[in-house]
Tab-separated table of C-alpha atoms in Angstrom:
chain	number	residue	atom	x	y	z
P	1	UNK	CA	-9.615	-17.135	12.456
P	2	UNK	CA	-9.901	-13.918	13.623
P	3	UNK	CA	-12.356	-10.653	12.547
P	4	UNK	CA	-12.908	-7.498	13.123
P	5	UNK	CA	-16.734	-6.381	12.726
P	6	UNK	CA	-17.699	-2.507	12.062
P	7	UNK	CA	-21.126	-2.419	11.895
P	8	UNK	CA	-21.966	1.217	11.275
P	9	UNK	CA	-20.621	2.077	7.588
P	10	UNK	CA	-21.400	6.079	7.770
P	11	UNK	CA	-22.085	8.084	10.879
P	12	UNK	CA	-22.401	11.897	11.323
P	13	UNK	CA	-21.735	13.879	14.063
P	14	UNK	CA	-22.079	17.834	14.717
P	15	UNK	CA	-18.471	20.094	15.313
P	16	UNK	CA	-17.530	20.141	19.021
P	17	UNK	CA	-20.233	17.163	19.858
P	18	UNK	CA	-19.234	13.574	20.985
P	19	UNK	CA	-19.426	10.774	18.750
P	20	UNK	CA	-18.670	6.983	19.222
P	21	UNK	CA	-17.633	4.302	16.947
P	22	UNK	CA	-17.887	0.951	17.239
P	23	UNK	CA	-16.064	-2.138	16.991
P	24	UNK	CA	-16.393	-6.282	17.401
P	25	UNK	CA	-13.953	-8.270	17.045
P	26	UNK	CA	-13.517	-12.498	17.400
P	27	UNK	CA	-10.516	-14.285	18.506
P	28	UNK	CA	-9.755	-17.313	20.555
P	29	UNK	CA	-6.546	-15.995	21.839
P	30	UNK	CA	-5.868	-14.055	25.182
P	31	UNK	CA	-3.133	-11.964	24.438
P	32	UNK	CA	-3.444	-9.014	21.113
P	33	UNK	CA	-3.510	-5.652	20.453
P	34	UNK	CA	-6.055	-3.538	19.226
P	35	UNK	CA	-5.720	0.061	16.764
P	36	UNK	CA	-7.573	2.434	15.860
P	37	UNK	CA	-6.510	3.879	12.441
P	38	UNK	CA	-7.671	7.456	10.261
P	39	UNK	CA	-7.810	7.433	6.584
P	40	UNK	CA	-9.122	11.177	5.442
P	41	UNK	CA	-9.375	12.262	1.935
P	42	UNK	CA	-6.056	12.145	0.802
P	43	UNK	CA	-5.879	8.799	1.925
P	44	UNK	CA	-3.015	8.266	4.405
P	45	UNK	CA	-3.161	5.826	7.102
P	46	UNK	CA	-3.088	7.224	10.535
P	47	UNK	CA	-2.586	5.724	13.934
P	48	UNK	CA	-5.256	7.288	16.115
P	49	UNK	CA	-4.597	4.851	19.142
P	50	UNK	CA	-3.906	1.922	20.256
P	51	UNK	CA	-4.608	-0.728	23.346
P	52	UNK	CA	-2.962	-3.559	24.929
P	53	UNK	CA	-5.182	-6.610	25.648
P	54	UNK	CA	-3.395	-7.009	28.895
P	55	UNK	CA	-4.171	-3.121	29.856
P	56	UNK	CA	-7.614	-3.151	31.914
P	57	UNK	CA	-7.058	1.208	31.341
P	58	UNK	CA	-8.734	1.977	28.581
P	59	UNK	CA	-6.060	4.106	26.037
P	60	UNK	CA	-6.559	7.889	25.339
P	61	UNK	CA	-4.916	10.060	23.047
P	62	UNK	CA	-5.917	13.655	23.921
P	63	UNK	CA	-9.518	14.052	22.134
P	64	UNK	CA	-9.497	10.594	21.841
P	65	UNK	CA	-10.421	7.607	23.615
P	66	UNK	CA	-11.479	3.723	23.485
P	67	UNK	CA	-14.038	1.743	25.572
P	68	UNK	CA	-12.382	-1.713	26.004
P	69	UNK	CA	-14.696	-4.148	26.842
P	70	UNK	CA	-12.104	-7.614	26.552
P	71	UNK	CA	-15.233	-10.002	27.614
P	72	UNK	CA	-17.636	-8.944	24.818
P	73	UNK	CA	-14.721	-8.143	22.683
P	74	UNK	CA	-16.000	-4.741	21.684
P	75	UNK	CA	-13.766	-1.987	21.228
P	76	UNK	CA	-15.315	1.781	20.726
P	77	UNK	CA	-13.486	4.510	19.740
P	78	UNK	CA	-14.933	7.862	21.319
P	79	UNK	CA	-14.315	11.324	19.785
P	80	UNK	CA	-14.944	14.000	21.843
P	81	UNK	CA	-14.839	17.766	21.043
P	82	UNK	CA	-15.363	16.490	17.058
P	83	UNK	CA	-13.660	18.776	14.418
P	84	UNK	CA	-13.749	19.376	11.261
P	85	UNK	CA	-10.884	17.585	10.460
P	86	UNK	CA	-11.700	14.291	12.119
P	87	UNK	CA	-14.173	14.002	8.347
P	88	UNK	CA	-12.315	10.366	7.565
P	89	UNK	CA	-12.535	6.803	7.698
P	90	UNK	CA	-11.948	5.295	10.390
P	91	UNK	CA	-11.095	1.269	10.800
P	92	UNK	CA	-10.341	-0.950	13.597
P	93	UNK	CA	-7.442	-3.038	13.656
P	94	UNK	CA	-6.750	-6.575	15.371
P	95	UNK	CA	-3.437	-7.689	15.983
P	96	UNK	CA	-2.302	-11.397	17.763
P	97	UNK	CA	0.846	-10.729	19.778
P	98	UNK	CA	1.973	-14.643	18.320
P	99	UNK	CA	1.682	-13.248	15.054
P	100	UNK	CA	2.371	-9.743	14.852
P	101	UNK	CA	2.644	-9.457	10.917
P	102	UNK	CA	-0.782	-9.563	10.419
P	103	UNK	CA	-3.184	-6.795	11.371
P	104	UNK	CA	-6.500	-7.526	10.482
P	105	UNK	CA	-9.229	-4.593	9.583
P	106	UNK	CA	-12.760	-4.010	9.926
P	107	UNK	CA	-14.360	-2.804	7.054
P	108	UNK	CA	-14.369	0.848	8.011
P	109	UNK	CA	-16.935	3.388	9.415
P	110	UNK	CA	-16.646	6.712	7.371
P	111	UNK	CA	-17.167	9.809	9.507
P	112	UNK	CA	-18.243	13.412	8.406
P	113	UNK	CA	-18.102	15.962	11.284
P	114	UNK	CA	-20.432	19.054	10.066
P	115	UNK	CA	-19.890	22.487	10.685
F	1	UNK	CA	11.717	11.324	10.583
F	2	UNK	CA	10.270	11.177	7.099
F	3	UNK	CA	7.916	8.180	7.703
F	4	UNK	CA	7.310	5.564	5.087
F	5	UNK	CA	8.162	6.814	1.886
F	6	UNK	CA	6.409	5.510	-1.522
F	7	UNK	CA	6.680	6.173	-4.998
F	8	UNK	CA	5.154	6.576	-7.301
F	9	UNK	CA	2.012	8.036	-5.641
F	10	UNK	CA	0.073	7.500	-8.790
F	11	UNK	CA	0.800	5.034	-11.399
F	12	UNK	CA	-1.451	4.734	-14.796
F	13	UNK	CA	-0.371	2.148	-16.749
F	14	UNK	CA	-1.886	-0.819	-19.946
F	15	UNK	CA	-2.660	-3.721	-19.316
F	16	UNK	CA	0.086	-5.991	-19.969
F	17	UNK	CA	2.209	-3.563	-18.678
F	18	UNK	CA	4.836	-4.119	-16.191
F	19	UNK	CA	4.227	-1.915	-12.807
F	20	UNK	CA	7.064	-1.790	-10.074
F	21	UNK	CA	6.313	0.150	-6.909
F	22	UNK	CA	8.254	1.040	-4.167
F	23	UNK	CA	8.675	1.513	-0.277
F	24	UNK	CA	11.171	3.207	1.678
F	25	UNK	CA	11.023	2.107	5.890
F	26	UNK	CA	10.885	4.031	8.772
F	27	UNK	CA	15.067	3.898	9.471
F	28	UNK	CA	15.621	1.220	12.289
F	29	UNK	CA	12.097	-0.792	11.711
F	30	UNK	CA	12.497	-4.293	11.114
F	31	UNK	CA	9.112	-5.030	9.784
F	32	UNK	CA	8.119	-4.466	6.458
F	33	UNK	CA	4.334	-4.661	5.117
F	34	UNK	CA	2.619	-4.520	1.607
F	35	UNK	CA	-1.533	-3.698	1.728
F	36	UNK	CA	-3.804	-3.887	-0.963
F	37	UNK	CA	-6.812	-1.583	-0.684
F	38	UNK	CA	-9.876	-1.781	-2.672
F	39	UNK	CA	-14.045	-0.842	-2.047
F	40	UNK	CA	-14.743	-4.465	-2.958
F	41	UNK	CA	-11.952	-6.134	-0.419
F	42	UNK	CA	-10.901	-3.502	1.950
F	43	UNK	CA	-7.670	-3.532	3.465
F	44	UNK	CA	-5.959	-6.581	2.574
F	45	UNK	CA	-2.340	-7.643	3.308
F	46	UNK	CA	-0.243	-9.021	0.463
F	47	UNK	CA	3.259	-10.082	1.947
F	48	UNK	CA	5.578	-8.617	5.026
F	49	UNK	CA	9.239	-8.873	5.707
F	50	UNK	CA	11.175	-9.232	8.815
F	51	UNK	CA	14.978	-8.382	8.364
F	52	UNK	CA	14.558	-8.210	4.632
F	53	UNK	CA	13.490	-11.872	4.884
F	54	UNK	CA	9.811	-12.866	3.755
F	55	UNK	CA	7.599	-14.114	6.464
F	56	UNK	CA	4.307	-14.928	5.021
F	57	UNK	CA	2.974	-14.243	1.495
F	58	UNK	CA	-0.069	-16.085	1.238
F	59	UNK	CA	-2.017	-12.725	0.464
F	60	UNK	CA	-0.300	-12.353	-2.965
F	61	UNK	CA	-3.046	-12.794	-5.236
F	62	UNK	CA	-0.844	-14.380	-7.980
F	63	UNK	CA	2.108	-15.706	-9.441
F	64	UNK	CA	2.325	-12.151	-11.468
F	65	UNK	CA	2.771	-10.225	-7.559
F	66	UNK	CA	6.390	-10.588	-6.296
F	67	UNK	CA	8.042	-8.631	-3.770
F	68	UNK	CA	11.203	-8.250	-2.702
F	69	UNK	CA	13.668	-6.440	0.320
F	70	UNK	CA	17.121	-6.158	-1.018
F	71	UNK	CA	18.272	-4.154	2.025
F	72	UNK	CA	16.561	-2.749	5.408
F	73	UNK	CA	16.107	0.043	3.477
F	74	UNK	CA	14.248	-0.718	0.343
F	75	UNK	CA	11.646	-2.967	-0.964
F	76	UNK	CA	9.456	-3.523	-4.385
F	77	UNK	CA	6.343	-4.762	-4.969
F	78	UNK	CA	6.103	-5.904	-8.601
F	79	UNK	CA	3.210	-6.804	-11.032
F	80	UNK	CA	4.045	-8.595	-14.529
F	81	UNK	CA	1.948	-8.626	-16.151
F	82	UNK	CA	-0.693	-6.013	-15.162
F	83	UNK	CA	-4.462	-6.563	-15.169
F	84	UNK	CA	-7.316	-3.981	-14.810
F	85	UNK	CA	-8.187	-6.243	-11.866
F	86	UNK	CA	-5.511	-4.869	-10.011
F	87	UNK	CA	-6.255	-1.401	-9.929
F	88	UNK	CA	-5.965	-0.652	-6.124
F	89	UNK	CA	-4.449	1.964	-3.608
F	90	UNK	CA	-1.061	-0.145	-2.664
F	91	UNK	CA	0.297	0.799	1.036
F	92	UNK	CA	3.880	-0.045	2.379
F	93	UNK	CA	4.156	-0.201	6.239
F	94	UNK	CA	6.787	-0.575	8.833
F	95	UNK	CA	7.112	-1.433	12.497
F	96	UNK	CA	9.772	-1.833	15.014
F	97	UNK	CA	11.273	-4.733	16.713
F	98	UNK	CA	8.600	-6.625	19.250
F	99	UNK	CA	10.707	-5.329	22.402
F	100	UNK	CA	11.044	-1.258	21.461
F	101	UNK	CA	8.059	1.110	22.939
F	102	UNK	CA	4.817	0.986	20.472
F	103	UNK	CA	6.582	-2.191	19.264
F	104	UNK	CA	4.293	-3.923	16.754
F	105	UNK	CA	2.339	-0.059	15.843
F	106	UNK	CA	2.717	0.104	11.663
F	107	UNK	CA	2.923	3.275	10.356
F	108	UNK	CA	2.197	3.736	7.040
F	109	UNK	CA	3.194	4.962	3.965
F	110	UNK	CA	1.037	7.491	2.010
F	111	UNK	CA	0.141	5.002	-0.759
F	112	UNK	CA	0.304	4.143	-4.659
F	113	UNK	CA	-3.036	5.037	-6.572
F	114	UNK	CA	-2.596	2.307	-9.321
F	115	UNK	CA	-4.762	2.451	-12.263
F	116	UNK	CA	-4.547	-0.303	-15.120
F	117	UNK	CA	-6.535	0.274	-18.174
């Protein structure tokens, strides 16, 4: 069975700095997709990015951007340039490609950016 | 495009209570997801739909969960009778077809705060 492991529950991070969240996941399969998704305060489930197991590049969505390490199965999300409004939850996301109905979540890593 | 739609956004009902909620697609997605989110259990999913059939529902909880997809548009997640127990944030999602660009992303709906006292 797979899992997705998010070991840091609360992290911090000054406005404008870097911050970067981490990931684990376990799977026996070769093929999968991996997601990044934002839950703020009022709740709503929001893509932030997504990877291709397949894809050596790692993805990047403007401020952005994911360390994909297939071997070790790790999967970072980086935020550079941290704003206010990045203050969510954030949860990584497994998918298998041979079973694309289920995507399976970590447990989540709440963020607060300060001012 | 509207996104997922849901309704009711918040729902306080009594135990023993019926509760129906409902989820409105992204228009040409072919996938349709029901979550269950709580502190205790996360993000959990309950049943999906592919072409308004159901796939896999081993993550309904019970015999009083039932879902249903009438049409590609429309679907219902139902619980008779209601418990406190299953006082949760419910989310609907939707994805496209496996072949179409960001095939397999789910987007998802804002969510139904249910509260059963």
């Amino acid at each position: 069975a797979q899992t997705v492991t998010q070991s840091q529950p609360e992290m911090s991070v000054q406005e404008a700095e870097t911050v970067t969240l981490s990931c684990t996941y376990d799977t026996s399969e070769n093929n999968y997709y991996l997601f990044w998704y934002k839950q703020p305060p009022s709740r709503q489930m929001i893509l932030v990015i997504r990877q291709e197991a397949y894809k050596q590049q790692n993805a990047t969505e403007n401020r952005f951007s994911v360390n994909f390490q297939k071997a070790a199965k790790s999967f970072s999300l980086k935020i550079s340039d941290s704003q206010l409004g990045d203050t969510a939850m954030y949860f990584c996301a497994f998918m298998n490609v041979r079973n694309t109905g289920k995507l399976i979540f970590g447990q989540g890593t709440t963020l607060q950016v300060k001012p | 495009d509207a996104g997922v739609i849901q309704s009711p956004r918040h729902e306080v009902t009594e135990m023993g209570q019926e509760v129906t909620l409902r989820c409105k697609p992204i228009s040409g997605h072919d996938y349709l997801f029901w979550y269950r989110q709580t502190m205790m259990r996360g993000l959990e999913l309950l049943i999906y739909f592919n072409n308004n059939v159901p796939i896999d529902d081993s993550g309904m909880p019970e015999d009083r969960f039932s879902a249903k997809m009438p049409n590609a548009s429309f679907s219902t997640l139902k619980i008779q009778p209601s418990e406190p127990r299953d006082s949760a944030v419910y989310f609907c999602a939707s994805s496209s077809p496996p072949n179409a660009g960001g095939a397999d992303t789910q987007y998802f709906g804002p969510g139904t705060r249910l509260t059963v006292l």
